[in-house]
Coordinates of C-alpha atoms and ligand atoms in Angstrom, one line a residue:
M1 CA 30.5 10.8 31.2
S2 CA 32.7 8.2 32.7
G3 CA 33.6 5.1 30.7
T4 CA 32.9 2.7 33.5
E5 CA 30.2 0.2 33.4
A6 CA 29.5 -0.2 37.1
G7 CA 28.1 1.8 39.9
P8 CA 25.1 4.0 40.5
R9 CA 25.6 5.9 37.3
L10 CA 24.2 3.0 35.3
T11 CA 20.8 4.0 34.0
R12 CA 18.1 1.6 33.1
R13 CA 18.8 2.3 29.5
R14 CA 22.4 1.3 29.8
L15 CA 21.5 -1.9 31.7
L16 CA 19.3 -2.9 28.8
A17 CA 21.8 -2.4 26.1
M18 CA 24.9 -3.8 27.7
G19 CA 26.2 -7.2 26.5
G20 CA 27.5 -9.9 28.7
G21 CA 25.3 -9.2 31.8
G22 CA 27.4 -11.2 34.2
A23 CA 27.1 -9.9 37.8
L24 CA 24.3 -7.6 36.8
G25 CA 22.2 -10.6 36.0
I26 CA 21.3 -9.5 32.5
A27 CA 20.7 -12.3 30.2
F28 CA 20.9 -12.1 26.4
A29 CA 19.6 -14.7 24.1
G30 CA 20.2 -15.0 20.4
R31 CA 17.2 -15.0 18.1
E32 CA 18.5 -18.3 17.0
A33 CA 18.2 -19.6 20.5
L34 CA 14.5 -19.3 20.2
S35 CA 14.2 -20.4 16.6
A36 CA 16.9 -21.3 14.2
P37 CA 17.3 -18.9 11.3
P38 CA 17.0 -20.3 7.8
A39 CA 20.4 -21.6 6.5
G40 CA 22.4 -19.3 4.3
E41 CA 20.9 -16.0 5.7
A42 CA 24.3 -14.6 6.6
A43 CA 24.9 -11.7 9.0
V44 CA 27.0 -8.8 7.8
P45 CA 30.1 -8.3 10.0
F46 CA 29.6 -5.5 12.5
H47 CA 33.3 -4.7 13.1
G48 CA 35.5 -3.3 10.4
R49 CA 37.3 -0.2 9.1
R50 CA 34.0 1.3 8.0
Q51 CA 30.5 1.1 9.3
A52 CA 28.4 -1.4 7.5
G53 CA 25.6 0.0 5.3
I54 CA 27.8 2.2 3.2
L55 CA 29.8 -0.1 0.9
T56 CA 27.9 -3.3 1.7
P57 CA 25.4 -4.3 -1.0
A58 CA 22.0 -2.6 -0.4
P59 CA 19.4 -5.1 0.7
G60 CA 15.8 -4.7 -0.3
R61 CA 14.4 -2.8 2.7
L62 CA 15.3 0.4 4.5
A63 CA 14.2 1.9 7.8
F64 CA 15.9 5.2 8.5
A65 CA 15.3 7.3 11.6
A66 CA 16.5 10.6 12.9
F67 CA 16.5 11.2 16.6
D68 CA 16.8 14.4 18.7
L69 CA 18.8 14.3 21.9
T70 CA 17.0 15.1 25.1
A71 CA 18.8 17.1 27.8
E72 CA 19.7 13.8 29.5
G73 CA 20.9 12.2 26.2
S74 CA 23.0 15.3 25.3
A75 CA 24.7 15.2 28.7
N76 CA 25.3 11.4 28.3
L77 CA 26.0 11.1 24.6
E78 CA 29.0 8.9 25.1
A79 CA 26.9 6.4 27.1
L80 CA 24.2 6.5 24.5
L81 CA 26.6 5.7 21.7
R82 CA 28.0 2.9 23.8
D83 CA 24.6 1.5 24.3
W84 CA 23.7 1.8 20.7
T85 CA 27.0 0.2 19.6
A86 CA 26.3 -2.8 21.8
A87 CA 22.8 -3.1 20.7
A88 CA 23.6 -2.6 17.0
E89 CA 26.3 -5.4 17.2
R90 CA 23.7 -7.8 18.6
L91 CA 21.0 -6.8 16.2
M92 CA 23.3 -7.3 13.1
A93 CA 24.2 -10.7 14.5
G94 CA 20.5 -11.6 14.6
K95 CA 20.3 -11.5 18.3
V96 CA 17.8 -10.0 20.7
V97 CA 18.5 -8.2 23.9
Q98 CA 16.7 -9.5 27.0
A99 CA 16.1 -7.7 30.2
P100 CA 16.1 -9.4 33.6
A101 CA 12.9 -11.2 34.7
G102 CA 10.4 -8.9 36.2
T103 CA 11.0 -5.8 34.1
A104 CA 9.7 -4.9 30.7
P105 CA 11.5 -6.7 27.9
A106 CA 14.5 -4.7 26.6
D107 CA 13.9 -5.9 23.1
P108 CA 10.5 -5.2 21.5
G109 CA 10.6 -8.8 20.2
E110 CA 9.2 -8.7 16.7
A111 CA 12.4 -10.1 15.2
V112 CA 12.4 -13.1 17.4
G113 CA 12.9 -16.2 15.2
L114 CA 14.0 -14.1 12.2
A115 CA 17.4 -14.4 10.5
P116 CA 19.9 -11.5 10.5
A117 CA 18.7 -10.8 6.9
H118 CA 21.9 -8.9 6.1
L119 CA 20.9 -6.2 8.5
T120 CA 23.2 -3.3 8.7
V121 CA 22.9 -0.5 11.3
T122 CA 24.7 2.7 10.4
I123 CA 24.9 5.5 13.0
G124 CA 25.6 9.1 12.3
L125 CA 25.6 12.5 14.2
G126 CA 23.8 15.5 13.0
P127 CA 24.8 19.2 13.5
G128 CA 22.5 19.4 16.6
A129 CA 24.7 16.9 18.5
F130 CA 27.3 19.7 18.6
A131 CA 24.9 22.6 19.4
R132 CA 25.9 25.4 21.7
G133 CA 25.5 24.4 25.3
T134 CA 26.4 20.7 24.8
G135 CA 30.0 21.2 25.6
R136 CA 30.8 19.8 22.2
A137 CA 30.2 22.9 20.1
G138 CA 33.9 23.2 19.4
L139 CA 34.1 19.6 18.1
R140 CA 31.6 20.1 15.3
P141 CA 33.3 19.4 12.0
T142 CA 32.9 22.5 9.8
P143 CA 31.2 20.6 6.9
L144 CA 28.5 19.3 9.3
Q145 CA 25.8 22.0 8.9
P146 CA 22.3 22.0 7.6
L147 CA 22.2 22.2 3.8
P148 CA 21.1 25.4 2.2
V149 CA 17.6 25.7 0.7
F150 CA 17.9 25.1 -3.0
Q151 CA 15.7 26.5 -5.8
G152 CA 12.4 24.6 -5.9
D153 CA 12.8 23.0 -2.5
R154 CA 9.7 22.6 -0.3
I155 CA 11.3 21.3 2.8
D156 CA 9.2 20.0 5.6
A157 CA 11.1 20.8 8.8
A158 CA 9.4 18.0 10.8
R159 CA 10.8 15.4 8.4
S160 CA 14.3 17.0 8.2
G161 CA 17.4 17.3 10.3
G162 CA 18.1 15.4 13.5
D163 CA 20.8 15.1 16.1
L164 CA 21.5 11.5 15.4
C165 CA 20.5 9.1 12.6
V166 CA 20.2 5.3 12.3
Q167 CA 20.1 3.7 8.9
A168 CA 18.9 0.2 9.1
C169 CA 18.9 -1.9 5.9
A170 CA 17.9 -5.6 5.6
D171 CA 16.4 -8.2 3.4
D172 CA 13.4 -8.3 5.7
A173 CA 11.3 -5.2 6.4
Q174 CA 10.5 -6.4 9.8
V175 CA 14.2 -6.9 10.7
A176 CA 15.0 -3.4 9.4
F177 CA 12.1 -1.8 11.3
H178 CA 12.9 -3.8 14.4
A179 CA 16.5 -2.4 14.5
I180 CA 15.1 1.2 14.7
H181 CA 12.4 0.2 17.2
A182 CA 15.0 -1.5 19.4
L183 CA 17.4 1.4 19.3
A184 CA 14.7 3.9 20.1
H185 CA 13.8 1.7 23.0
V186 CA 17.4 1.3 24.2
G187 CA 17.8 5.1 23.9
R188 CA 14.6 6.0 25.7
G189 CA 15.1 9.0 27.9
G190 CA 18.2 10.0 25.9
V191 CA 16.6 10.4 22.5
N192 CA 13.2 11.2 20.9
L193 CA 12.4 9.9 17.5
R194 CA 12.2 12.9 15.1
W195 CA 11.2 11.3 11.9
L196 CA 11.2 7.8 10.3
Q197 CA 11.3 6.9 6.7
T198 CA 10.9 3.5 5.3
G199 CA 12.0 2.5 1.8
F200 CA 12.5 -0.3 -0.6
T201 CA 14.3 -1.5 -3.6
R202 CA 14.0 -4.7 -5.5
S203 CA 14.9 -7.7 -3.4
H204 CA 17.8 -9.9 -4.4
S205 CA 17.1 -13.5 -5.3
G206 CA 19.4 -16.1 -6.5
K207 CA 23.2 -15.9 -6.9
G208 CA 25.5 -14.0 -9.2
P209 CA 25.6 -10.3 -10.2
H210 CA 22.4 -8.4 -9.9
P211 CA 21.3 -5.9 -12.4
T212 CA 21.1 -2.3 -11.4
P213 CA 17.8 -1.7 -9.6
R214 CA 15.1 0.4 -11.2
N215 CA 13.6 3.5 -9.4
L216 CA 10.0 4.4 -9.4
Q217 CA 10.4 6.2 -12.8
G218 CA 11.3 2.8 -14.2
F219 CA 14.9 3.7 -15.0
R220 CA 18.0 1.9 -13.8
D221 CA 19.4 4.0 -11.0
G222 CA 23.0 3.5 -9.8
T223 CA 24.8 2.7 -13.1
A224 CA 27.5 5.4 -12.9
N225 CA 27.8 5.2 -9.1
I226 CA 31.1 4.8 -7.4
A227 CA 31.6 1.0 -7.0
A228 CA 32.7 -0.6 -3.7
T229 CA 35.8 -1.8 -5.4
E230 CA 37.0 1.6 -6.6
A231 CA 39.4 2.2 -3.7
S232 CA 41.0 5.4 -5.0
A233 CA 37.7 7.0 -5.9
L234 CA 36.3 6.1 -2.4
R235 CA 39.4 7.7 -0.8
R236 CA 39.0 10.8 -2.9
H237 CA 35.3 11.3 -2.8
V238 CA 33.9 9.4 0.2
W239 CA 36.1 8.9 3.2
V240 CA 37.1 11.8 5.4
G241 CA 40.8 12.2 5.4
N242 CA 43.3 14.3 7.3
E243 CA 41.3 17.4 6.7
G244 CA 38.7 16.1 9.2
P245 CA 38.8 15.8 13.0
R246 CA 40.6 12.7 14.2
W247 CA 37.4 11.0 15.4
L248 CA 35.8 11.2 11.9
R249 CA 38.8 10.2 9.7
G250 CA 37.9 7.1 7.7
G251 CA 34.3 8.0 8.2
T252 CA 32.1 9.9 5.9
Y253 CA 29.0 12.2 5.7
L254 CA 25.5 11.1 4.8
V255 CA 23.1 13.4 3.0
A256 CA 19.4 12.3 3.0
R257 CA 16.8 14.0 0.8
R258 CA 13.2 12.9 0.6
I259 CA 12.4 13.6 -3.1
R260 CA 8.8 13.3 -4.1
I261 CA 8.3 12.1 -7.7
H262 CA 5.2 13.4 -9.4
M263 CA 4.4 10.0 -10.6
E264 CA 1.2 10.8 -12.4
R265 CA 2.9 13.5 -14.6
W266 CA 5.9 11.2 -15.2
D267 CA 3.7 8.2 -16.2
A268 CA 1.9 10.4 -18.7
T269 CA 5.1 11.5 -20.4
P270 CA 6.0 9.8 -23.7
L271 CA 9.0 7.4 -23.6
A272 CA 11.2 9.5 -25.8
L273 CA 10.7 12.5 -23.5
Q274 CA 11.4 10.4 -20.4
E275 CA 14.6 9.2 -21.9
G276 CA 15.6 12.7 -22.9
V277 CA 15.0 13.9 -19.3
I278 CA 17.3 11.2 -17.9
G279 CA 19.7 11.0 -20.8
R280 CA 19.6 7.2 -20.8
K281 CA 17.4 4.5 -22.4
K282 CA 14.7 3.1 -20.2
D283 CA 15.0 -0.6 -21.1
T284 CA 18.8 -1.1 -21.1
G285 CA 20.0 1.9 -19.0
A286 CA 22.5 2.7 -21.8
P287 CA 23.3 6.4 -22.4
L288 CA 21.4 7.8 -25.4
T289 CA 24.7 7.7 -27.3
G290 CA 25.4 4.1 -26.4
V291 CA 24.2 0.6 -26.6
R292 CA 25.1 -1.1 -23.4
E293 CA 24.4 0.1 -19.8
R294 CA 28.1 0.7 -19.0
D295 CA 28.9 2.6 -22.2
L296 CA 30.2 6.0 -21.4
P297 CA 27.9 8.9 -22.5
D298 CA 29.2 11.0 -25.3
F299 CA 28.0 14.5 -24.5
A300 CA 29.4 16.0 -27.7
A301 CA 27.4 13.7 -30.0
K302 CA 24.9 15.6 -32.2
N303 CA 21.8 14.3 -34.0
P304 CA 22.9 14.4 -37.7
E305 CA 19.5 15.9 -38.8
S306 CA 18.6 18.3 -36.0
F307 CA 22.2 19.1 -34.9
L308 CA 20.9 19.0 -31.4
P309 CA 22.9 17.1 -28.7
V310 CA 21.8 13.5 -28.5
I311 CA 21.9 13.8 -24.7
P312 CA 19.9 17.0 -24.1
M313 CA 21.6 19.8 -22.4
S314 CA 19.2 19.6 -19.4
A315 CA 19.4 15.7 -19.2
H316 CA 19.9 14.5 -15.6
V317 CA 23.0 12.5 -16.4
R318 CA 24.6 15.4 -18.2
Q319 CA 23.8 17.9 -15.5
S320 CA 25.0 15.5 -12.7
H321 CA 28.1 14.1 -14.5
P322 CA 31.5 14.7 -12.9
S323 CA 32.8 16.3 -16.1
N324 CA 30.2 19.1 -15.7
N325 CA 30.8 19.4 -12.0
R326 CA 34.5 19.9 -11.5
G327 CA 35.0 16.2 -11.0
V328 CA 32.6 15.9 -8.1
R329 CA 31.3 12.4 -7.4
I330 CA 29.2 11.0 -4.5
L331 CA 28.3 7.5 -3.4
R332 CA 24.5 7.1 -3.9
R333 CA 22.6 4.5 -1.9
G334 CA 19.0 5.6 -2.0
Y335 CA 15.7 3.7 -1.6
S336 CA 12.3 4.3 -3.2
F337 CA 9.5 5.2 -0.8
A338 CA 5.7 5.1 -1.1
D339 CA 3.8 6.7 1.8
G340 CA 0.2 6.5 0.6
A341 CA -1.7 9.1 -1.4
D342 CA -2.5 12.8 -1.1
P343 CA -6.0 13.2 0.3
G344 CA -8.2 14.7 -2.3
T345 CA -6.2 14.2 -5.4
G346 CA -5.2 10.6 -4.8
D347 CA -1.7 11.4 -6.1
L348 CA 0.9 9.0 -4.8
D349 CA 3.2 10.3 -2.1
A350 CA 6.1 8.4 -3.5
G351 CA 9.6 9.0 -4.8
L352 CA 13.2 8.6 -4.0
F353 CA 14.6 8.7 -0.5
F354 CA 18.0 9.8 -1.7
I355 CA 20.9 8.8 0.5
A356 CA 24.5 9.6 -0.5
F357 CA 27.8 9.3 1.2
M358 CA 30.6 11.8 0.6
R359 CA 33.7 13.4 2.1
D360 CA 32.3 17.0 2.2
P361 CA 28.6 17.7 1.8
G362 CA 29.1 21.4 1.0
R363 CA 31.7 20.9 -1.8
Q364 CA 30.0 17.8 -3.2
F365 CA 26.3 17.5 -2.6
A366 CA 25.5 21.2 -2.3
A367 CA 27.5 22.1 -5.3
L368 CA 25.9 19.4 -7.4
Q369 CA 22.4 20.1 -6.1
A370 CA 22.7 23.8 -6.8
R371 CA 23.4 23.0 -10.4
L372 CA 20.7 20.4 -10.6
A373 CA 18.1 22.7 -8.9
A374 CA 18.8 25.3 -11.6
S375 CA 19.1 23.2 -14.8
D376 CA 18.0 19.6 -14.4
A377 CA 15.1 18.5 -16.7
L378 CA 14.0 16.2 -13.8
N379 CA 12.8 19.3 -11.9
D380 CA 9.5 19.2 -13.8
F381 CA 8.8 15.8 -12.2
I382 CA 10.4 15.9 -8.7
Q383 CA 10.5 18.0 -5.6
H384 CA 12.8 17.9 -2.6
R385 CA 10.6 17.7 0.5
A386 CA 13.1 16.9 3.3
S387 CA 16.7 17.2 4.0
A388 CA 19.3 16.0 6.5
V389 CA 23.0 15.7 7.0
F390 CA 25.0 13.5 9.4
A391 CA 28.6 12.8 10.1
V392 CA 29.2 9.0 10.0
P393 CA 32.1 7.9 12.2
P394 CA 34.4 5.1 10.9
G395 CA 33.9 1.5 11.8
I396 CA 35.3 0.0 15.0
S397 CA 37.1 -3.1 16.2
P398 CA 35.7 -5.3 19.0
G399 CA 35.4 -3.3 22.2
G400 CA 35.2 0.1 20.4
V401 CA 32.3 2.5 20.5
L402 CA 30.9 4.1 17.3
G403 CA 31.8 7.8 17.5
G404 CA 33.7 7.0 20.6
G405 CA 36.7 8.9 19.3
L406 CA 34.8 12.1 20.0
F407 CA 35.4 11.5 23.7
A408 CA 39.0 10.4 23.5
Ligands
LIG1 C1 14.1 11.7 -7.7 C2 15.3 12.2 -7.9 C3 16.3 11.5 -8.8 C4 16.1 10.5 -9.7 C5 14.8 9.8 -10.1 C6 17.4 10.2 -10.2 C7 17.7 9.3 -11.2 C8 18.9 9.0 -11.8 C9 19.1 8.1 -12.9 C10 18.1 7.2 -13.5 C11 20.4 8.2 -13.2 C12 21.1 7.4 -14.3 C13 21.7 6.1 -13.9 C14 22.8 6.2 -12.9 O1 24.0 6.5 -13.3 O2 22.6 6.0 -11.7 C15 21.1 9.1 -12.3 C16 22.4 9.4 -12.2 C17 23.0 10.3 -11.4 N1 22.3 11.0 -10.4 FE1 20.3 11.1 -10.1 N2 18.4 11.0 -9.6 C18 17.7 11.8 -8.7 C19 18.3 12.7 -7.9 C20 19.6 13.0 -7.8 C21 20.2 14.0 -6.9 C22 19.5 14.8 -5.9 C23 21.6 13.9 -7.2 C24 22.7 14.7 -6.5 C25 22.6 15.9 -6.0 C26 21.8 13.0 -8.2 C27 23.0 12.7 -8.7 C28 23.3 11.8 -9.7 C29 24.6 11.5 -10.2 C30 25.9 12.0 -9.7 C31 24.4 10.5 -11.3 C32 25.5 9.9 -12.1 C33 25.9 10.8 -13.3 C34 26.9 10.2 -14.1 O3 28.1 10.1 -13.7 O4 26.6 9.7 -15.2 N3 20.6 12.4 -8.6 N4 20.1 9.6 -11.4

């Protein structure tokens, strides 16, 4: 696909997404042009070394979509990525995209008048973007392949995989959903929506440091995560280095798992047992061997009476701790989900939409998950129902295209 913007090769889709308009007569209007956003609702910068939505603080709402490329989209992937880049930049700035008069609006419109709401749009490429016959099969990074099926998994194929992903996070559910809606619209003809998952965490309010959010089991989730300030840990565990293809260096991989929590069983479990399953205290988030949330767990500590380990052998934090996994760490950034109830039983279809970023999904997530699937006490209360993996290209400077390095 040529990199030019003019001439008969311009599809309607490209017209809709392109910024500037100019001679083509496309006009764009900021959402603020129609209604001023509330003061202080800042936009997250679109340009930078990394894509937003990885290290940026997680706002309260998630809309995450996977798309499959159509034959047209596959043949024009570069143009699609250019369109999405232009549209994502505008969306994150709180702007809408408008089509010329007389055609259907390019922007669906539900975010008109809304603030940027810290929207981040993060774009990734799945293994299928490099399938045989696309002309890009040779460019697929080796670690980008569907994850194996782990013990206990009950994976729903229709909610798994995808050739492309868009993660939209915002303070406002309507803004997050709108980003997916608008990109699906911009990509029409080139992509079909494969699955969509919405999610939530507690919303921030006020200033200052925020406590670690609680998941739907009521426990603080994210305590021992890699922090955005841990530059050397991020280099070591999250950003693709020289081992990866040039276009992906400085980027990362995203693993998504839809994990159902059997809420009714969990809610009926005594507190001491819940804490033993996790290995932390429910109220403070402290390890069972500590007092404060940030205290380091002492896996060697034994109960003086029973001589049993204070943090049970099968506790989630013991099983997932780097010291028990050859130093493996990942950057977790998941959201809770609640998608109604099972007909008949009335059991909640809710849980954790686990999202994690890492340098190598096979060596990190798959190794960790193989261990958890075999020995984690949490397995009595959870089940992995969907799975996906994407390569997330690095950020760009003005004029760049997300994933554009693939075509260099
Ligand atoms: C519904 C499923 C899950 C729930 C409810 C859950 C919950 C938790 C909680 C409450 C903690 C302790 C607080 C913290 O450090 O964040 C934790 C830690 C952790 N979890 Fe999970 N988790 C789930 C699935 C997973 C999966 C699938 C993985 C990776 C394959 C994972 C990896 C980790 C890691 C690496 C830690 C930190 C361990 C440490 O260094 O102390 N978790 N999780």
